[in-house]
mmCIF file of C-alpha atoms in Angstrom:
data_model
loop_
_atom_site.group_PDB
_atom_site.id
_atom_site.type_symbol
_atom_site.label_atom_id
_atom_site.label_comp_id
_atom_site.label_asym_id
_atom_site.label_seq_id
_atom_site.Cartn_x
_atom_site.Cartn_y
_atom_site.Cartn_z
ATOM 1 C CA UNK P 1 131.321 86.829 108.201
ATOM 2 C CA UNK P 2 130.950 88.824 105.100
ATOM 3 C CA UNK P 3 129.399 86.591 103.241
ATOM 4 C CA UNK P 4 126.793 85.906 106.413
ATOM 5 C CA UNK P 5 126.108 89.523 106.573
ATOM 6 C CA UNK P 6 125.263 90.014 102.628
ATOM 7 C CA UNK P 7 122.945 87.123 102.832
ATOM 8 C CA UNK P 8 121.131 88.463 106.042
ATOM 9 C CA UNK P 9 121.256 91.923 103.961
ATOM 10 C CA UNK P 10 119.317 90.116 101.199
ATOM 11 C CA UNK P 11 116.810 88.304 103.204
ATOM 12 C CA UNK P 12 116.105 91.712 104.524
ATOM 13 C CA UNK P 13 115.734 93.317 101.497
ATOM 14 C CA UNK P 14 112.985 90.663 100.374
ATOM 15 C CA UNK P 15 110.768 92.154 102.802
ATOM 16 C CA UNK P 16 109.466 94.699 100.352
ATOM 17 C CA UNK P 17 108.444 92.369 97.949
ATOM 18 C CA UNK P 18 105.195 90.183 99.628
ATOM 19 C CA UNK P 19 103.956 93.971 100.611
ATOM 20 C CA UNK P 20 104.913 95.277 97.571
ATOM 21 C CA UNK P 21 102.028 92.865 96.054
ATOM 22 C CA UNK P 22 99.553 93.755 98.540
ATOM 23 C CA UNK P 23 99.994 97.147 97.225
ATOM 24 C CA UNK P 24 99.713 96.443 93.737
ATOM 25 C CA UNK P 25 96.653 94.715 94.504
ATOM 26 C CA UNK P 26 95.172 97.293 96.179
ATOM 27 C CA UNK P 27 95.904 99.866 93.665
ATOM 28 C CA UNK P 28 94.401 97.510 91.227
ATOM 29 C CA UNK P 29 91.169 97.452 93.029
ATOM 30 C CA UNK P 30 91.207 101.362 93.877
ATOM 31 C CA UNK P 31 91.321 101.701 89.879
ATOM 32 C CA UNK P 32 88.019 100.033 89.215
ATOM 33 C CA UNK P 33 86.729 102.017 92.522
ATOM 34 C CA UNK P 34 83.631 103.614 90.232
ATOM 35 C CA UNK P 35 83.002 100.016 88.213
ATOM 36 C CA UNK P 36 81.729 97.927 91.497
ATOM 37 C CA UNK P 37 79.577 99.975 94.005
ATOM 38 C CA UNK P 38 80.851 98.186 96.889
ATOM 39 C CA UNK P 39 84.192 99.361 96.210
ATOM 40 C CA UNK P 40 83.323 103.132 97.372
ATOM 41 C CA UNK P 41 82.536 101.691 100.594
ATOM 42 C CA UNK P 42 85.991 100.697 101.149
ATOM 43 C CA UNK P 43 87.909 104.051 99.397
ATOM 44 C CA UNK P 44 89.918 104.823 101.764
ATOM 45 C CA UNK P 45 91.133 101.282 103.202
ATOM 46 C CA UNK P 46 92.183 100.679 100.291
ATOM 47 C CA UNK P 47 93.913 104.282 100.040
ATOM 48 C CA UNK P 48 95.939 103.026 102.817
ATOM 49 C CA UNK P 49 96.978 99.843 101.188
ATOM 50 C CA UNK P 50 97.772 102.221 98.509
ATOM 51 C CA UNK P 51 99.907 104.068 100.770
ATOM 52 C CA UNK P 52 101.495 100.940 101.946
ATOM 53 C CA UNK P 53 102.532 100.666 98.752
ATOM 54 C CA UNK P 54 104.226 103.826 98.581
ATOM 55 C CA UNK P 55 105.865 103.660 101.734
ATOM 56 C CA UNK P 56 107.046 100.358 101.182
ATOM 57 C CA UNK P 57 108.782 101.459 98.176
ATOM 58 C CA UNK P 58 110.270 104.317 99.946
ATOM 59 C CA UNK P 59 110.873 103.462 103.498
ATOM 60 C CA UNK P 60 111.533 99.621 103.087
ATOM 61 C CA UNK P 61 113.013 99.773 99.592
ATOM 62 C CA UNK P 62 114.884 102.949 98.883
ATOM 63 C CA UNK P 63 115.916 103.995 102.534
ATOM 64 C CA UNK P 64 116.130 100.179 103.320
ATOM 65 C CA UNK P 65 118.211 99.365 100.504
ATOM 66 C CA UNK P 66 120.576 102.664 101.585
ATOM 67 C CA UNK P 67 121.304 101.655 104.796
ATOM 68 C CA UNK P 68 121.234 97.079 104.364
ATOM 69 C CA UNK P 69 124.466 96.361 102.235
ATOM 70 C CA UNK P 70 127.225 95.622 104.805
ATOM 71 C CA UNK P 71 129.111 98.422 103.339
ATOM 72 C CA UNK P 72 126.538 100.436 104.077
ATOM 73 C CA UNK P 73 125.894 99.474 107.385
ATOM 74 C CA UNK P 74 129.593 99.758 108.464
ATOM 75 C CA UNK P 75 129.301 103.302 108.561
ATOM 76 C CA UNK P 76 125.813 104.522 109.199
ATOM 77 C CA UNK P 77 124.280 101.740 111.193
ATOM 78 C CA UNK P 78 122.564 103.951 114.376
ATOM 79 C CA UNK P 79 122.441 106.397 113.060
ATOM 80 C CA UNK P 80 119.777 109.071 111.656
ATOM 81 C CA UNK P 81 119.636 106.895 107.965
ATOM 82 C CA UNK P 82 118.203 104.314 110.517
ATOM 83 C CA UNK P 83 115.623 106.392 111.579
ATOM 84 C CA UNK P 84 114.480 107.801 108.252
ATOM 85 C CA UNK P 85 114.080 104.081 107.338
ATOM 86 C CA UNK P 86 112.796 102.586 110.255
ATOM 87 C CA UNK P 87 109.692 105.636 110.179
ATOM 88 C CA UNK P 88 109.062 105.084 107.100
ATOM 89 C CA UNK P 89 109.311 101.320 106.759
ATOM 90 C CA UNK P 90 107.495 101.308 109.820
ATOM 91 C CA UNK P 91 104.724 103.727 110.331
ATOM 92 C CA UNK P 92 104.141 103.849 106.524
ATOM 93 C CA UNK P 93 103.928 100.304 105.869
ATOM 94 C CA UNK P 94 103.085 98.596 109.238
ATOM 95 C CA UNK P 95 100.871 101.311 110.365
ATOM 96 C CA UNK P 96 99.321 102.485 107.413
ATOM 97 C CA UNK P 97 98.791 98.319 107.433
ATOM 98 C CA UNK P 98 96.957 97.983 110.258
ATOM 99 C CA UNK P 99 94.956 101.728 109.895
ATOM 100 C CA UNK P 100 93.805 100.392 106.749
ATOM 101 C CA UNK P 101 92.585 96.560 108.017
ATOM 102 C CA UNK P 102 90.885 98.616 111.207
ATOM 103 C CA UNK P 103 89.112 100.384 108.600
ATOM 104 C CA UNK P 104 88.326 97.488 106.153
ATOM 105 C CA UNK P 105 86.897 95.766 109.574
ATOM 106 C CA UNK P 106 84.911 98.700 111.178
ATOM 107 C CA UNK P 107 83.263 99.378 107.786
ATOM 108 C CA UNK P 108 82.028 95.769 107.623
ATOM 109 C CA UNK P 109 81.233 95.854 111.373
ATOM 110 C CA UNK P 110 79.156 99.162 111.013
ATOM 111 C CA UNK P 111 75.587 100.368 109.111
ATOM 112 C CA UNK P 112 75.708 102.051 105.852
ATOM 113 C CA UNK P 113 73.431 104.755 107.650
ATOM 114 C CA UNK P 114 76.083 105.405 110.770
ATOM 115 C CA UNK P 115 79.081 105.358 108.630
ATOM 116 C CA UNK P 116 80.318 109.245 107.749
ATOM 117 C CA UNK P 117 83.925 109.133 106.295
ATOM 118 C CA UNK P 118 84.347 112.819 105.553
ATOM 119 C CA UNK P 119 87.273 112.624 109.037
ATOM 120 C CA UNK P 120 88.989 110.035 107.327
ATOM 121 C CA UNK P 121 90.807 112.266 104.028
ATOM 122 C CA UNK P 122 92.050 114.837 105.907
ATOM 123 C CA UNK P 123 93.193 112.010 108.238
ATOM 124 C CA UNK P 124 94.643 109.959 105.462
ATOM 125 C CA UNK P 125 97.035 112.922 103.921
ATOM 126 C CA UNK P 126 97.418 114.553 107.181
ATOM 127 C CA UNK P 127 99.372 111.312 108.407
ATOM 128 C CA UNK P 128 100.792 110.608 104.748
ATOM 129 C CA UNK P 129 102.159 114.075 104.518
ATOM 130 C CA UNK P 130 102.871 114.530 107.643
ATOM 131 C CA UNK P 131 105.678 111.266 107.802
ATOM 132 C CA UNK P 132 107.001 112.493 104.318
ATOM 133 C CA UNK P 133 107.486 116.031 106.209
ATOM 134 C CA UNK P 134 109.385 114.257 109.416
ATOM 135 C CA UNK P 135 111.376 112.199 107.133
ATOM 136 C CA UNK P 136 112.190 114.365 104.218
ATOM 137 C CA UNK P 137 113.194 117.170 105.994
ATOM 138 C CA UNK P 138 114.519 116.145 108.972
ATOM 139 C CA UNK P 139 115.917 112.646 109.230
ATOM 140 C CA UNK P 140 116.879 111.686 105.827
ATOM 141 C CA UNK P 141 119.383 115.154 106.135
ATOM 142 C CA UNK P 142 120.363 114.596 109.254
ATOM 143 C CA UNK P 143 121.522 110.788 108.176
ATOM 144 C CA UNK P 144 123.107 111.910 105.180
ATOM 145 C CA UNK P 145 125.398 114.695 107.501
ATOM 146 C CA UNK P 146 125.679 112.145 109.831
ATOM 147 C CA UNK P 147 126.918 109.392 107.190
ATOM 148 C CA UNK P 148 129.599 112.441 105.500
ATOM 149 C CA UNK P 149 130.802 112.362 108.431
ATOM 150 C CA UNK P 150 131.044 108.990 109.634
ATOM 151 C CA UNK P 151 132.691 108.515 106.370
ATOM 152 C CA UNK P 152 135.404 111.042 106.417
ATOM 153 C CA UNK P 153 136.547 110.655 110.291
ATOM 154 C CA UNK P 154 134.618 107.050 111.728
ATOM 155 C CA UNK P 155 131.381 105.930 113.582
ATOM 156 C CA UNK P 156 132.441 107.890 116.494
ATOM 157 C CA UNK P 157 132.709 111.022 115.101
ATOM 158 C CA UNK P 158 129.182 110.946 113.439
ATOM 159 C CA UNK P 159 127.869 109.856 116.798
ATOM 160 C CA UNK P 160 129.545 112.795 118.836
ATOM 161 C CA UNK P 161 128.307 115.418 120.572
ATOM 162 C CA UNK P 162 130.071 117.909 118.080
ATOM 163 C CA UNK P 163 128.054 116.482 115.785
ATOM 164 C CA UNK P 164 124.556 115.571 117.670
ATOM 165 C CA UNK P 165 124.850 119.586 118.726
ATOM 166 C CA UNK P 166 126.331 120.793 115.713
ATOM 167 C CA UNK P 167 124.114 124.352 114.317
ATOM 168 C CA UNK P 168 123.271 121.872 111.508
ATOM 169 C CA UNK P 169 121.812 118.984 113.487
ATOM 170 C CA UNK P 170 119.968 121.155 115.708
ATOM 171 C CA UNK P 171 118.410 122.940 113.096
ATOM 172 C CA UNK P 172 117.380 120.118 111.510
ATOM 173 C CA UNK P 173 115.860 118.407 114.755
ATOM 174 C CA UNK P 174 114.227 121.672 114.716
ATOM 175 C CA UNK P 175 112.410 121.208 110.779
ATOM 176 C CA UNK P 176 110.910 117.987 112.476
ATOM 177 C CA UNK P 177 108.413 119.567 114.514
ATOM 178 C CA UNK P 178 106.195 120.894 111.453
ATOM 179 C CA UNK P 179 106.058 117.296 110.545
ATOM 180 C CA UNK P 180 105.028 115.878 113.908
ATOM 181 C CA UNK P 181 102.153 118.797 114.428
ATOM 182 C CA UNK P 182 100.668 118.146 110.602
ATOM 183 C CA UNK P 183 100.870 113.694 111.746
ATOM 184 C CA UNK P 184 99.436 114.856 114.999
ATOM 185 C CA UNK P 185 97.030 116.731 113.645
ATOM 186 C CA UNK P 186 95.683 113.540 111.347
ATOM 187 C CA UNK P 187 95.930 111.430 114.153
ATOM 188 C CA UNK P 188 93.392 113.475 116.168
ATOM 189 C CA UNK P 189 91.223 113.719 112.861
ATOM 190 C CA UNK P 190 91.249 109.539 113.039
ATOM 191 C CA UNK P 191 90.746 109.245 116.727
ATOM 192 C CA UNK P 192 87.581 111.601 116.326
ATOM 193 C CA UNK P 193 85.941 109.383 113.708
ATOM 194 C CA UNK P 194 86.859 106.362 115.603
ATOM 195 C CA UNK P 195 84.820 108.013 118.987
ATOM 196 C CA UNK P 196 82.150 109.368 117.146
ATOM 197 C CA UNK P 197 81.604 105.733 115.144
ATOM 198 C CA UNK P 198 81.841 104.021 118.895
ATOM 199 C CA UNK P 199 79.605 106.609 119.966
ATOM 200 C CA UNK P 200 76.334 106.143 118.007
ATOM 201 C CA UNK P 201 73.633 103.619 118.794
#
């Protein structure tokens, strides 16, 4: 069983590397942004294969590799060192991802005379920082109490509700709203391009 559960632990940790490419690519190409014309077009697609480069080294690589041995796993697995991962690993790969292929595909799709990106940056960092905020200061903390915890008295412990509404834990379920509200706020900024792009003739 061990030796099942350090090989699933590496196939998982192999993820990072085909996206890890993608983003070297892309920061490749966002280098020579001012040398091709064609490039500008695309800035800020490629910013978010940029990103996905970022996020894949922090959400799928560090936080993935923190929480994949089976060591690991034994004694934070559900807990908030799960979450910290699975938002970054998720939103900032996978969604940044698929923001950044919407965008590649609208910009092809659309005139150079109806395209106006000035929504898109503060969209861009306002989702960017906005993740780093919910996961920096409120779930990666939150895991690591959780995982002291777990460590010193069990699973259980870290999982009870004298932890979950400990004055710490609530306090940091509290530092996650600043986060949401700056994400929110750069999803709105998106959504607004989006319906004014669908919106002109």
């Amino acid at each position: 069983p061990t030796a099942v559960l350090a090989l699933g632990a590496s196939f998982s940790a192999l993820e990072v590397v085909p996206l890890a490419l993608i983003a070297a690519e892309a920061y490749h190409t966002y280098r020579h942004t001012k040398a091709a014309p064609w490039v500008e077009k695309y800035r800020w697609a490629i910013m978010c294969f940029v990103a996905v480069g970022f996020w894949n080294t922090v959400g799928a690589g560090l936080l993935g590799f923190a929480i994949n041995p089976p060591i690991s796993l034994y004694y934070v697995q559900g807990l908030n060192m799960t979450a910290a991962h699975g938002h970054a690993a998720l939103f900032g790969v996978y969604g940044m991802l698929g923001i950044g292929l919407m965008l590649f595909c609208l910009r092809g799709l659309t005139p150079a005379v109806k395209w106006n990106d000035k929504l898109l940056k503060p969209a861009f960092w306002s989702m960017n920082i906005g993740l780093a905020m919910m996961v920096f200061m409120s779930l990666l903390p939150a895991g690591i109490y959780q995982a002291f915890a777990s460590i010193e008295h069990g699973l259980w412990y870290a999982r009870s509700a004298e932890i979950i509404h400990s004055p710490v834990m609530e306090t940091l379920v509290w530092l996650r709203v600043p986060g949401d509200i700056v994400f929110a706020a750069g999803v709105m900024f998106l959504a607004v391009f989006a319906i004014r792009l669908l919106g002109k003739d």
